[in-house]
Amino acid sequence: MRDDAEAPDAVRWLQLAILLAAVLPTAFFIVAAWRGHQSAFAAAQVRAERAAQLAHEHAARAIESNEVIVRQLVSSLTEAADADIRLRERQLHDRLRDITDGLVQVQSIWVWNAVGRPLVSSRVYPVPPELDISGREYFRMLQERRGGWLLSDPLVGAGDDTPFIDISVRRDLPDGSFGGVVSSTLPPEYFVDFYRRLIAAEPGLSITMFREGGTIVARWPAPPSSVFRVNPNGLVMRAIAEGRSSGTVEGESSLDGMRRLAVFSKMGRYPVYVVAAVDQNAIISEWYEKTGVLAAFTFPAALALAFASWVALRRTRRELLAADRANRESEQRGRAEEALRQAQKLEALGQLTGGVAHDFNNLLMVVNNNVHLLARLAPQTADSKQIQAINRAVAAGTKLTRQLLAFARRQPLRPEVISLKDAIGGMLDLLRTTLGSKISIEYRDLARNALVKVDPAEFELALLNLAINARDAMPNGGRLTITTREALPGELSRLVPGAYLVLAVEDTGIGVRQDLLERVFEPFFTTKQVGHGTGLGLSQVYGFCVQSGGTARMESTPGVGTTVQMLLPAASPDSVPVSPVTAAPETVQALSGRLMLVEDHAEVASAILPLLESLGMSVEHFDRADAAFEALAANPRRFDVVLSDIMMPGVLNGLDLALALRREYPELPVVLMTGYASHTPRAVASGFEVLTKPCTAQTLSNALAKALRKRAAG
């Protein structure tokens, strides 16, 4: 077994070997292929230049031999009149025939008079008197000027339709007047045969002879039957139009559409060009063939080397993986256990705080009801400092349990559709007062649809808690920024799919250390000094968000500031937000009738019962829902209204009792009480009035009065 230092080194060397086995041959292949590509095109250009040069020399010799014959004939006929030439026609014919018989580049030689009629020919004897070339372009051009040689376009013989090219020169009489034309004809097939032999072993090569105007004189391979001219917009013709007499161009051929590398040159004084062109497809095919051979040798060797290195690497890694697997599993187990401990801790804290808050609510209800009862029995004490202090303590305790239940997700919520913009805007003055003059506040609304369905009171409390935390984090002043926007997809992990809004509260305070961030939402946890915080503000924010279907998150950088984000489910854009309504002051209403009180907590019952009796009710207490239902079954008309706690021991709880009474005795109204949020939605959805513990005497009397009025109305 290798030691810990050697094993990673061995892996790295083997990985490097695999990399080099792939990279070096590939790099060699790319460089060789690139150089082969360059060489293929360079060799093709050399072949084209050589073919163009040979075709040029071949054409030059052919034209030169025709010029020599014509020049000698013109010289011998300078002093001869047309009549003398006709008299010597037989002699001249034989002489010219003897000259041309051994020259394949000379098709025939003709002497024409000043009006374009034949005087003598190497081809026929006697010449046909009806032949007339006076209408041909080269004849007219020589007739109009002195000296010079002309090379005609490809022509067809008048007698036998034989194609030819005419090399002509003017014949002047002794007095300088135009005496006619002496011409030598060349067969185009002579050039085609040469081109065919020249490129027989050169795939993709073509040779073309054409006049300056683009008329094709000869070409191999033969052009399409419908093509007689070179396209004036072709690359070679454009180069000629620029005044170039020779050169190399590359592009698409105007004759067959193939992309070619072309070398061209001009035939001396004649307006004739020879071009040799190589098909680039042929060049590429040849390059592919050579590159394929190179690849056939290079890559198998590289693959063999890479495979050998891979086998060695695999064996080495197998040894390392066996040791690493245990470490990874141990680390993963530790992370999972830590996450589970954190979740269990929060859940346990939630259960603990929820249970404590519920019991505390019952105690508060006992105190609150007894204080109210005391005030009714002794009116002179209602405004005493002691009674007021007890009321303030009850209110503070109620707020405390509200925050505890919010973290435990047991705070009864009454969600309504509200506009974040309106809700935050309505709180800005309160927030400015809370923050003080040293802290500026900025609100940015970036959400297109800022509607959410939450409990308005809990929302305001959560925002106020965040503002207070921000204020305490900025003792020397700073800036608080509240932003609303749509949540991004990456922010919605572990949330139910849907649209969410983000309400971000950002301060420029002292920040929170990273090791404390995972604890900031725990109840009673605080980073403030002793006596400066309860540790329940952020737990209320977290509980409110989770209970509303979202979550809360914190990001913080020490010395820079903290951002708390509340992610809340967005309401439908079609929802109508509720308008804030100022509640009318509640008063204690006098009651009358028979009331069934179902409450398992003896102290709560002992506080509620005399209170209800003081309001005018006749009350009978039951500590179990099962017993209450049996009593009603025995005498359904025994009570006018039922007041029951939801959480009850026994087979039936308070909600089960209410549903059973509605089913059996629909005319009997039922009012429910609870301190747990989990009970509220089902009870409200079932159409029951639900009071949140602890409730005031005013709230209790109003709810019972409302229920009795409904019963009286039928």
XYZ file of C-alpha atoms in Angstrom:
714
model
C 0.000 0.000 0.000
C 1.460 3.365 -0.971
C 1.790 6.074 1.648
C -0.374 9.198 1.533
C 2.287 11.339 -0.161
C 3.226 8.857 -2.887
C -0.328 7.945 -3.944
C -1.444 11.397 -5.159
C 1.898 11.847 -6.954
C 1.445 8.531 -8.754
C -2.057 9.508 -9.811
C -0.857 12.880 -11.077
C 1.970 11.319 -13.090
C -0.367 8.754 -14.622
C -2.906 11.464 -15.420
C -0.119 13.463 -17.032
C 0.913 10.408 -19.047
C -2.655 9.954 -20.319
C -2.864 13.650 -21.129
C 0.436 13.621 -22.990
C -0.533 10.420 -24.807
C -3.534 12.289 -26.154
C -2.103 15.793 -26.530
C 1.307 15.136 -28.075
C 0.167 12.841 -30.922
C -2.804 15.093 -31.536
C -0.570 18.156 -31.638
C 1.851 16.335 -33.935
C -1.027 15.257 -36.159
C -2.487 18.774 -36.303
C 0.867 20.343 -37.159
C 1.663 17.660 -39.738
C -1.810 17.902 -41.251
C -1.594 21.688 -41.399
C 1.821 21.568 -43.039
C 0.563 18.879 -45.401
C -2.359 21.140 -46.295
C -0.002 24.019 -47.026
C 2.300 21.735 -48.999
C -0.599 20.302 -51.012
C -1.685 23.752 -52.124
C 1.895 24.841 -52.769
C 2.507 21.719 -54.874
C -0.752 22.300 -56.716
C 0.334 25.827 -57.547
C 3.674 24.531 -58.828
C 1.850 21.992 -61.014
C -0.450 24.668 -62.337
C 2.468 27.006 -63.059
C 4.364 24.246 -64.844
C 1.298 23.277 -66.912
C 0.624 26.919 -67.762
C 4.217 27.413 -68.835
C 4.202 24.305 -71.046
C 0.869 25.287 -72.616
C 2.178 28.812 -73.180
C 5.372 27.559 -74.855
C 3.421 25.075 -76.949
C 1.037 27.752 -78.216
C 3.907 30.171 -78.821
C 5.747 27.645 -80.991
C 2.590 26.853 -82.952
C 1.840 30.505 -83.613
C 5.469 31.259 -84.387
C 5.677 28.494 -86.998
C 2.536 29.839 -88.683
C 3.944 33.362 -88.618
C 7.191 32.232 -90.287
C 5.329 30.557 -93.150
C 3.017 33.528 -93.659
C 5.874 36.021 -93.445
C 7.882 34.186 -96.119
C 4.832 33.947 -98.370
C 4.063 37.651 -97.996
C 7.670 38.498 -98.795
C 7.587 36.397 -101.975
C 4.340 37.975 -103.158
C 5.153 41.617 -102.459
C 5.729 42.515 -106.126
C 3.179 40.054 -107.546
C -0.131 41.231 -108.899
C -3.291 39.222 -108.460
C -3.176 38.096 -112.122
C 0.384 36.784 -111.689
C -0.629 34.859 -108.589
C -3.543 33.244 -110.433
C -1.179 32.249 -113.258
C 1.146 30.657 -110.711
C -1.687 29.142 -108.595
C -0.697 25.526 -109.335
C 2.907 26.130 -108.525
C 2.107 28.049 -105.333
C -0.468 25.471 -104.253
C 2.047 22.624 -104.521
C 4.667 24.616 -102.695
C 2.348 25.509 -99.814
C 0.993 21.975 -99.575
C 4.520 20.617 -99.292
C 5.185 23.045 -96.439
C 2.021 22.261 -94.468
C 2.000 18.502 -94.934
C 4.567 17.963 -92.199
C 3.174 20.518 -89.780
C 0.194 19.398 -87.681
C -0.084 22.883 -86.204
C -0.815 24.334 -89.678
C -4.196 23.455 -91.097
C -4.035 25.528 -94.282
C -2.574 28.680 -95.883
C -4.597 31.149 -97.951
C -3.949 34.216 -100.047
C -6.912 36.572 -100.514
C -7.280 39.550 -102.805
C -8.388 43.031 -101.818
C -12.089 42.162 -102.076
C -11.879 38.968 -100.018
C -11.740 36.425 -102.868
C -9.233 33.534 -102.739
C -6.142 33.630 -104.984
C -4.339 30.473 -103.826
C -4.618 27.848 -101.041
C -2.529 25.001 -99.703
C -5.656 23.002 -99.137
C -7.570 23.088 -102.435
C -6.767 23.586 -106.086
C -8.166 25.414 -107.821
C -9.607 27.701 -105.169
C -13.393 28.031 -105.200
C -14.018 31.444 -106.786
C -17.282 31.887 -104.882
C -15.544 32.002 -101.456
C -15.740 35.455 -99.903
C -14.290 36.541 -96.532
C -14.847 40.234 -96.966
C -17.478 40.131 -94.254
C -15.226 38.595 -91.628
C -13.984 40.818 -88.867
C -10.291 40.107 -89.218
C -10.417 40.918 -92.957
C -12.088 44.282 -92.332
C -9.654 45.156 -89.576
C -6.622 44.453 -91.776
C -8.250 46.288 -94.671
C -8.573 49.415 -92.551
C -5.029 49.569 -91.195
C -1.480 48.726 -92.139
C 0.817 46.150 -90.601
C 0.154 43.999 -87.565
C -0.862 40.438 -87.011
C -4.358 39.304 -86.067
C -5.521 36.146 -84.334
C -9.208 35.494 -84.945
C -11.930 33.977 -82.815
C -12.616 30.297 -83.540
C -14.199 30.138 -87.002
C -15.825 27.498 -89.203
C -14.812 26.889 -92.800
C -17.352 28.069 -95.367
C -16.974 24.922 -97.417
C -16.682 22.031 -94.961
C -17.577 23.444 -91.515
C -14.081 22.631 -90.204
C -13.242 24.712 -87.099
C -10.063 26.791 -87.222
C -8.256 29.815 -85.836
C -6.922 32.307 -88.313
C -3.534 34.089 -88.056
C -3.568 36.880 -90.639
C -1.381 39.698 -91.895
C -2.067 42.468 -94.426
C -0.508 42.258 -97.915
C 0.357 45.629 -99.380
C 0.937 46.380 -103.054
C 4.089 48.195 -104.229
C 2.225 51.484 -104.172
C 1.228 50.859 -100.537
C -2.400 50.175 -101.194
C -4.285 47.245 -99.718
C -3.651 44.159 -101.790
C -5.407 41.581 -99.630
C -4.687 39.218 -96.747
C -2.399 36.237 -96.205
C -3.642 33.891 -93.474
C -2.698 30.622 -91.829
C -5.298 28.524 -90.026
C -4.659 26.473 -86.912
C -6.905 23.586 -85.821
C -8.172 24.052 -82.185
C -8.026 20.274 -81.782
C -4.239 20.577 -82.003
C -4.215 22.431 -78.686
C -6.906 20.218 -77.137
C -4.882 17.068 -77.903
C -1.810 18.579 -76.302
C -3.729 19.645 -73.210
C -5.249 16.170 -72.901
C -1.825 14.519 -72.959
C -0.309 17.127 -70.671
C -2.765 16.678 -67.785
C -3.467 12.968 -68.209
C -1.566 12.220 -64.986
C -2.668 15.396 -63.205
C -6.111 14.869 -61.577
C -8.119 18.031 -61.144
C -6.029 20.050 -63.630
C -7.582 21.926 -66.575
C -6.036 24.109 -69.320
C -7.894 26.770 -71.260
C -6.890 29.104 -74.101
C -9.157 32.097 -74.626
C -9.144 35.490 -76.249
C -8.999 38.701 -74.297
C -12.730 39.194 -74.786
C -13.425 35.821 -73.161
C -14.053 33.650 -76.244
C -12.763 30.128 -75.586
C -10.271 28.928 -78.229
C -9.480 25.505 -76.730
C -9.995 23.742 -73.411
C -9.507 20.414 -71.749
C -11.564 19.035 -70.144
C -14.104 20.255 -72.654
C -16.538 22.880 -71.320
C -20.301 22.294 -71.369
C -21.677 22.461 -74.913
C -23.539 25.658 -74.134
C -20.478 27.512 -72.826
C -18.375 29.400 -75.408
C -17.014 32.261 -73.362
C -15.323 32.866 -70.054
C -17.503 34.839 -67.621
C -16.282 38.453 -67.626
C -16.896 38.565 -63.862
C -14.654 35.571 -63.223
C -11.477 35.969 -61.199
C -9.124 35.615 -64.204
C -11.090 38.060 -66.359
C -11.151 40.588 -63.524
C -7.386 40.258 -63.142
C -6.961 40.841 -66.907
C -9.281 43.847 -66.717
C -6.973 45.258 -64.033
C -4.128 45.170 -66.586
C -2.341 42.049 -65.396
C -0.767 39.923 -68.134
C 0.001 36.986 -65.820
C -0.593 35.872 -62.281
C -2.279 33.453 -59.887
C -5.857 33.685 -58.621
C -8.021 31.471 -56.429
C -11.800 31.150 -56.445
C -14.836 29.666 -58.169
C -14.504 28.851 -61.876
C -17.010 30.595 -64.127
C -17.057 27.574 -66.473
C -17.979 24.676 -64.184
C -18.533 26.284 -60.779
C -15.640 24.378 -59.186
C -13.318 26.205 -56.816
C -9.901 26.349 -58.459
C -6.365 27.657 -58.124
C -5.554 29.238 -61.510
C -2.287 30.427 -63.132
C -2.631 32.545 -66.315
C -0.324 34.291 -68.827
C -0.699 36.301 -72.059
C 0.527 35.043 -75.463
C 3.004 37.757 -76.379
C 1.497 40.443 -78.648
C -1.676 38.504 -79.282
C -4.786 39.137 -77.127
C -4.824 35.491 -76.157
C -4.350 33.956 -72.681
C -3.510 30.485 -71.459
C -4.713 29.468 -67.979
C -3.954 26.267 -66.047
C -6.254 25.647 -63.076
C -6.297 22.986 -60.346
C -9.584 21.884 -58.768
C -9.309 22.510 -55.027
C -11.463 19.449 -54.350
C -8.742 17.361 -55.954
C -6.138 19.070 -53.793
C -8.202 18.444 -50.669
C -8.869 14.821 -51.657
C -5.169 14.190 -52.092
C -4.503 15.885 -48.762
C -7.204 13.789 -47.086
C -5.628 10.633 -48.418
C -2.193 11.499 -47.061
C -3.652 12.740 -43.784
C -5.629 9.519 -43.395
C -2.440 7.490 -43.729
C -0.798 9.708 -41.109
C -3.776 9.295 -38.757
C -3.763 5.514 -39.256
C -0.239 5.377 -37.821
C -0.485 8.147 -35.214
C -3.709 7.579 -33.297
C -3.574 3.805 -32.734
C -0.165 4.243 -31.135
C -1.488 7.129 -29.023
C -4.535 5.117 -27.982
C -2.391 2.158 -27.000
C -0.185 4.379 -24.849
C -3.183 6.129 -23.302
C -4.895 2.797 -22.601
C -1.833 1.437 -20.840
C -1.625 4.576 -18.705
C -5.376 4.426 -18.009
C -5.130 0.820 -16.793
C -2.344 1.787 -14.418
C -4.288 4.843 -13.259
C -7.417 2.772 -12.664
C -5.531 0.327 -10.498
C -3.979 3.143 -8.503
C -7.299 4.906 -8.031
C -8.951 1.687 -6.905
C -6.446 1.526 -4.094
C -7.091 5.138 -3.128
C -10.871 4.936 -3.413
C -11.046 2.157 -0.866
C -9.381 4.441 1.681
C -11.246 7.594 0.659
C -14.681 5.972 0.698
C -14.619 5.484 4.440
C -13.594 9.111 4.993
C -16.314 10.454 2.682
C -18.986 8.296 4.273
C -17.878 9.454 7.693
C -18.004 13.115 6.627
C -21.404 12.695 4.960
C -22.746 10.927 8.020
C -21.475 13.757 10.184
C -23.098 16.422 7.987
C -26.380 14.520 7.886
C -26.351 14.030 11.641
C -25.588 17.714 12.187
C -28.438 18.756 9.861
C -30.754 16.324 11.632
C -29.682 17.651 15.033
C -30.325 21.212 13.894
C -33.775 20.302 12.534
C -34.595 18.314 15.668
C -33.379 21.164 17.837
C -35.613 23.682 16.075
C -38.532 21.262 16.159
C -37.941 20.543 19.839
C -37.685 24.247 20.561
C -40.902 24.745 18.636
C -42.680 22.033 20.602
C -41.298 23.363 23.876
C -42.090 27.003 23.200
C -45.508 26.100 21.799
C -46.420 24.083 24.863
C -45.093 26.734 27.244
C -46.894 29.488 25.363
C -50.166 27.547 25.359
C -50.017 26.967 29.104
C -48.970 30.560 29.649
C -51.908 31.723 27.535
C -54.259 29.841 29.828
C -52.656 31.522 32.846
C -52.956 34.916 31.175
C -56.611 34.220 30.473
C -57.143 33.394 34.137
C -55.447 36.621 35.201
C -57.169 38.743 32.566
C -60.667 37.435 33.305
C -60.212 37.720 37.057
C -58.952 41.294 36.735
C -61.992 42.148 34.654
C -64.243 40.393 37.151
C -62.561 42.269 39.991
C -63.145 45.565 38.190
C -66.852 44.725 37.813
C -67.223 43.665 41.426
C -65.259 46.650 42.741
C -65.669 49.466 40.179
C -63.636 51.851 42.342
C -60.518 49.734 41.609
C -60.899 49.705 37.811
C -58.615 52.708 37.304
C -56.179 51.944 40.093
C -52.456 51.744 39.354
C -52.395 48.133 40.441
C -55.148 47.059 38.050
C -53.541 49.038 35.202
C -50.173 47.408 35.955
C -51.794 43.978 35.813
C -53.425 44.866 32.469
C -50.058 46.028 31.092
C -48.417 42.826 32.275
C -51.159 40.765 30.628
C -50.672 42.698 27.362
C -46.899 42.175 27.505
C -47.379 38.506 28.282
C -49.819 38.192 25.394
C -47.264 39.736 23.044
C -44.582 37.404 24.372
C -46.685 34.289 23.838
C -47.649 35.593 20.408
C -43.976 35.651 19.426
C -43.362 32.233 20.954
C -46.322 30.740 19.126
C -45.182 32.384 15.900
C -41.852 30.552 16.106
C -43.620 27.316 17.035
C -45.981 27.925 14.070
C -48.952 27.685 16.428
C -49.936 31.361 16.418
C -53.468 31.569 14.966
C -53.223 33.596 11.763
C -55.988 35.345 9.882
C -54.489 35.665 6.392
C -55.779 38.347 4.068
C -54.610 39.554 0.657
C -52.604 42.727 1.192
C -50.444 44.922 -1.000
C -46.859 45.025 0.254
C -46.502 48.494 -1.214
C -49.526 49.794 0.697
C -48.694 47.930 3.902
C -45.072 49.114 3.978
C -46.033 52.622 2.898
C -48.510 52.822 5.764
C -45.778 51.837 8.251
C -43.015 54.195 7.076
C -43.879 56.940 9.580
C -43.941 54.402 12.428
C -40.633 52.932 11.241
C -39.012 56.392 11.051
C -40.117 57.097 14.608
C -38.790 53.706 15.725
C -35.427 54.110 13.967
C -34.752 57.661 15.121
C -33.248 60.642 13.337
C -29.764 59.150 12.857
C -31.008 56.361 10.585
C -32.376 57.096 7.121
C -34.912 54.756 5.544
C -35.383 53.978 1.866
C -38.132 51.891 0.280
C -37.730 50.403 -3.211
C -40.667 48.610 -4.824
C -39.360 46.426 -7.680
C -42.246 43.948 -7.786
C -44.784 44.007 -10.604
C -47.379 42.222 -8.474
C -46.783 42.985 -4.790
C -49.797 41.073 -3.426
C -49.402 38.448 -0.685
C -51.858 36.579 1.536
C -50.686 36.944 5.132
C -51.932 37.974 8.525
C -51.635 41.801 8.390
C -50.973 42.160 12.118
C -48.256 39.488 12.133
C -46.724 41.024 8.999
C -46.527 44.443 10.645
C -45.022 42.882 13.780
C -42.408 41.013 11.710
C -41.397 44.161 9.815
C -41.253 46.143 13.055
C -39.065 43.445 14.659
C -36.644 43.643 11.728
C -36.536 47.442 11.962
C -35.809 47.290 15.704
C -33.001 44.762 15.154
C -31.546 47.006 12.430
C -31.736 50.045 14.731
C -29.867 48.218 17.497
C -27.199 47.154 14.953
C -26.592 50.818 13.955
C -26.003 52.700 17.244
C -24.142 55.459 15.402
C -26.710 55.789 12.637
C -26.845 54.416 9.122
C -29.285 53.480 6.404
C -32.160 50.986 6.339
C -33.295 49.826 2.899
C -36.550 47.927 2.373
C -36.886 46.271 -1.038
C -39.734 44.243 -2.513
C -39.183 42.159 -5.648
C -40.066 38.870 -7.335
C -38.080 35.877 -6.082
C -35.612 34.288 -8.487
C -35.845 30.543 -9.313
C -32.561 29.836 -7.522
C -33.946 31.266 -4.276
C -36.846 28.801 -4.008
C -35.059 25.655 -2.860
C -37.098 23.575 -0.392
C -40.197 25.681 -1.018
C -43.454 24.586 -2.605
C -43.292 25.448 -6.341
C -45.002 28.707 -7.191
C -44.516 32.458 -7.357
C -42.931 34.185 -4.364
C -42.147 37.745 -3.343
C -39.033 38.803 -1.453
C -39.159 41.526 1.180
C -35.541 42.357 1.990
C -34.584 44.543 4.966
C -30.959 45.663 4.662
C -28.989 47.676 7.209
C -25.477 49.097 7.331
C -24.832 47.925 10.866
C -22.198 45.880 12.641
C -23.277 42.568 11.089
C -23.374 39.046 12.486
C -20.525 36.547 12.615
C -20.815 33.630 10.177
C -20.718 31.029 12.945
C -23.833 32.582 14.516
C -25.997 32.827 11.394
C -27.509 29.347 11.784
C -28.780 30.242 15.271
C -30.255 33.692 14.737
C -33.820 32.412 14.248
C -33.825 30.359 17.461
C -36.069 31.709 20.235
C -34.252 33.465 23.096
C -31.013 33.609 21.094
C -29.652 37.135 20.802
C -26.356 38.821 20.003
C -27.366 41.918 21.966
C -26.172 42.797 25.436
C -28.017 41.407 28.433
C -31.210 43.344 29.013
C -31.318 44.754 25.470
C -33.228 41.989 23.720
C -35.545 39.038 24.339
C -34.283 36.907 21.452
C -37.835 36.522 20.154
C -37.956 39.102 17.347
C -36.283 37.052 14.622
C -37.976 33.858 15.805
C -41.341 35.613 15.268
C -40.218 36.651 11.767
C -39.146 33.105 10.929
C -42.282 31.505 12.351
C -44.549 34.010 10.580
C -42.871 33.368 7.199
C -42.939 29.576 7.526
C -46.528 29.574 8.774
C -47.472 31.796 5.801
C -45.987 29.259 3.371
C -42.559 30.837 2.880
C -39.308 31.146 4.792
C -36.819 33.664 6.174
C -33.095 33.912 5.474
C -30.252 36.080 6.682
C -27.024 37.182 5.022
C -24.479 39.231 6.918
C -20.956 40.576 6.593
C -19.369 41.815 9.832
C -18.629 45.518 9.603
C -20.709 45.919 6.428
C -24.289 45.095 7.351
C -27.059 42.525 7.434
C -29.871 41.612 5.048
C -32.902 39.627 6.194
C -35.135 38.289 3.438
C -38.764 37.276 3.973
C -39.935 35.004 1.138
C -43.736 34.995 0.988
C -46.048 33.269 -1.522
C -47.415 35.759 -4.035
C -51.178 36.116 -4.276
C -52.940 35.993 -7.624
C -52.733 39.292 -9.543
C -56.533 39.130 -9.755
C -56.876 39.164 -5.965
C -58.365 42.256 -4.359
C -56.310 43.488 -1.387
C -58.250 44.401 1.730
C -58.306 48.013 2.809
C -57.230 48.774 6.354
C -60.281 49.471 8.502
C -60.097 51.186 11.862
C -61.808 48.900 14.342
C -64.474 50.408 16.534
C -63.737 50.296 20.298
C -65.104 47.120 21.834
C -67.457 47.278 24.808
C -68.607 44.570 27.158
C -72.145 43.551 26.253
C -74.721 42.305 28.725
C -75.861 38.774 27.971
C -78.666 36.451 28.952
C -79.309 32.788 28.389
C -77.950 29.345 29.233
C -74.328 28.653 28.265
C -72.434 25.356 28.143
C -68.731 25.950 28.952
C -66.463 23.118 27.754
C -62.938 23.695 29.128
C -60.519 21.070 30.472
C -58.269 23.612 32.231
C -59.813 24.101 35.675
C -58.175 27.486 36.351
C -59.320 28.889 33.013
C -62.818 27.576 33.613
C -62.873 29.046 37.118
C -61.961 32.444 35.651
C -64.357 32.358 32.703
C -67.386 30.983 34.563
C -67.870 33.883 37.035
C -67.073 36.375 34.274
C -69.838 34.970 32.109
C -72.208 34.906 35.045
C -71.387 38.557 35.750
C -72.405 39.308 32.171
C -75.815 37.732 32.767
C -75.318 34.165 31.544
C -76.370 30.978 33.309
C -73.270 28.776 32.957
C -72.676 25.029 33.365
C -69.111 23.735 33.085
C -67.952 20.444 31.458
C -64.278 19.426 31.462
C -64.621 16.959 28.557
C -66.235 17.236 25.140
C -67.528 13.660 25.398
C -69.470 14.500 28.579
C -70.809 17.711 27.048
C -72.155 15.859 24.008
C -73.845 13.240 26.196
C -75.506 15.988 28.261
C -76.863 17.658 25.153
C -78.031 14.343 23.760
C -80.063 13.833 26.933
C -81.636 17.312 26.743
C -81.007 19.197 23.452
C -82.912 22.301 24.659
C -80.906 22.599 27.825
C -78.532 25.315 26.488
C -78.767 28.390 24.243
C -75.072 28.579 23.254
C -71.875 26.502 23.620
C -68.403 27.947 24.391
C -65.675 25.312 24.003
C -61.910 25.098 23.911
C -60.657 23.192 20.833
C -57.857 21.198 22.448
C -59.574 18.699 24.743
C -58.765 15.264 26.186
C -60.935 12.265 25.377
C -62.422 10.882 22.166
C -63.791 14.213 20.970
C -61.947 17.524 20.888
C -63.703 20.882 20.781
C -63.924 21.016 16.982
C -65.265 17.454 16.830
C -67.900 18.474 19.372
C -68.842 21.573 17.354
C -69.192 19.567 14.144
C -71.287 16.904 15.889
C -73.566 19.559 17.410
C -74.017 21.272 14.065
C -74.971 17.944 12.530
C -77.391 16.928 15.315
C -78.582 20.341 16.561
C -77.996 22.885 13.787
C -79.923 25.623 15.614
C -77.457 25.544 18.583
C -74.608 28.096 18.070
C -71.045 27.150 19.041
C -68.132 29.517 19.755
C -64.623 27.996 19.917
C -61.432 29.092 21.720
C -57.836 28.024 21.061
C -54.247 29.009 21.539
C -52.924 26.831 18.699
C -52.726 27.977 15.077
C -52.985 24.413 13.746
C -56.586 24.218 14.962
C -57.744 27.535 13.532
C -57.834 26.967 9.719
C -60.069 23.895 9.896
C -62.384 25.514 12.425
C -62.661 28.756 10.439
C -63.148 26.804 7.208
C -66.005 24.952 8.913
C -67.718 28.289 9.584
C -67.183 28.600 13.337
C -66.273 31.734 15.268
C -62.789 31.101 16.740
C -61.386 33.225 19.589
C -57.644 33.371 20.208
C -56.525 32.827 23.794
C -56.157 34.905 25.824
C -59.148 36.983 24.789
C -60.588 40.012 26.545
C -63.995 40.171 28.166
C -65.090 42.529 25.393
C -64.084 40.077 22.662
C -65.719 37.170 24.468
C -68.986 39.005 25.162
C -69.215 40.313 21.583
C -68.693 36.833 20.112
C -71.368 35.295 22.369
C -73.793 38.148 21.678
C -73.297 37.652 17.945
C -73.970 33.902 18.277
C -77.123 34.479 20.322
C -78.427 37.017 17.798
C -77.993 34.484 14.989
C -79.917 31.901 17.027
C -82.712 34.360 17.699
C -82.884 35.283 14.008
C -83.344 31.596 13.152
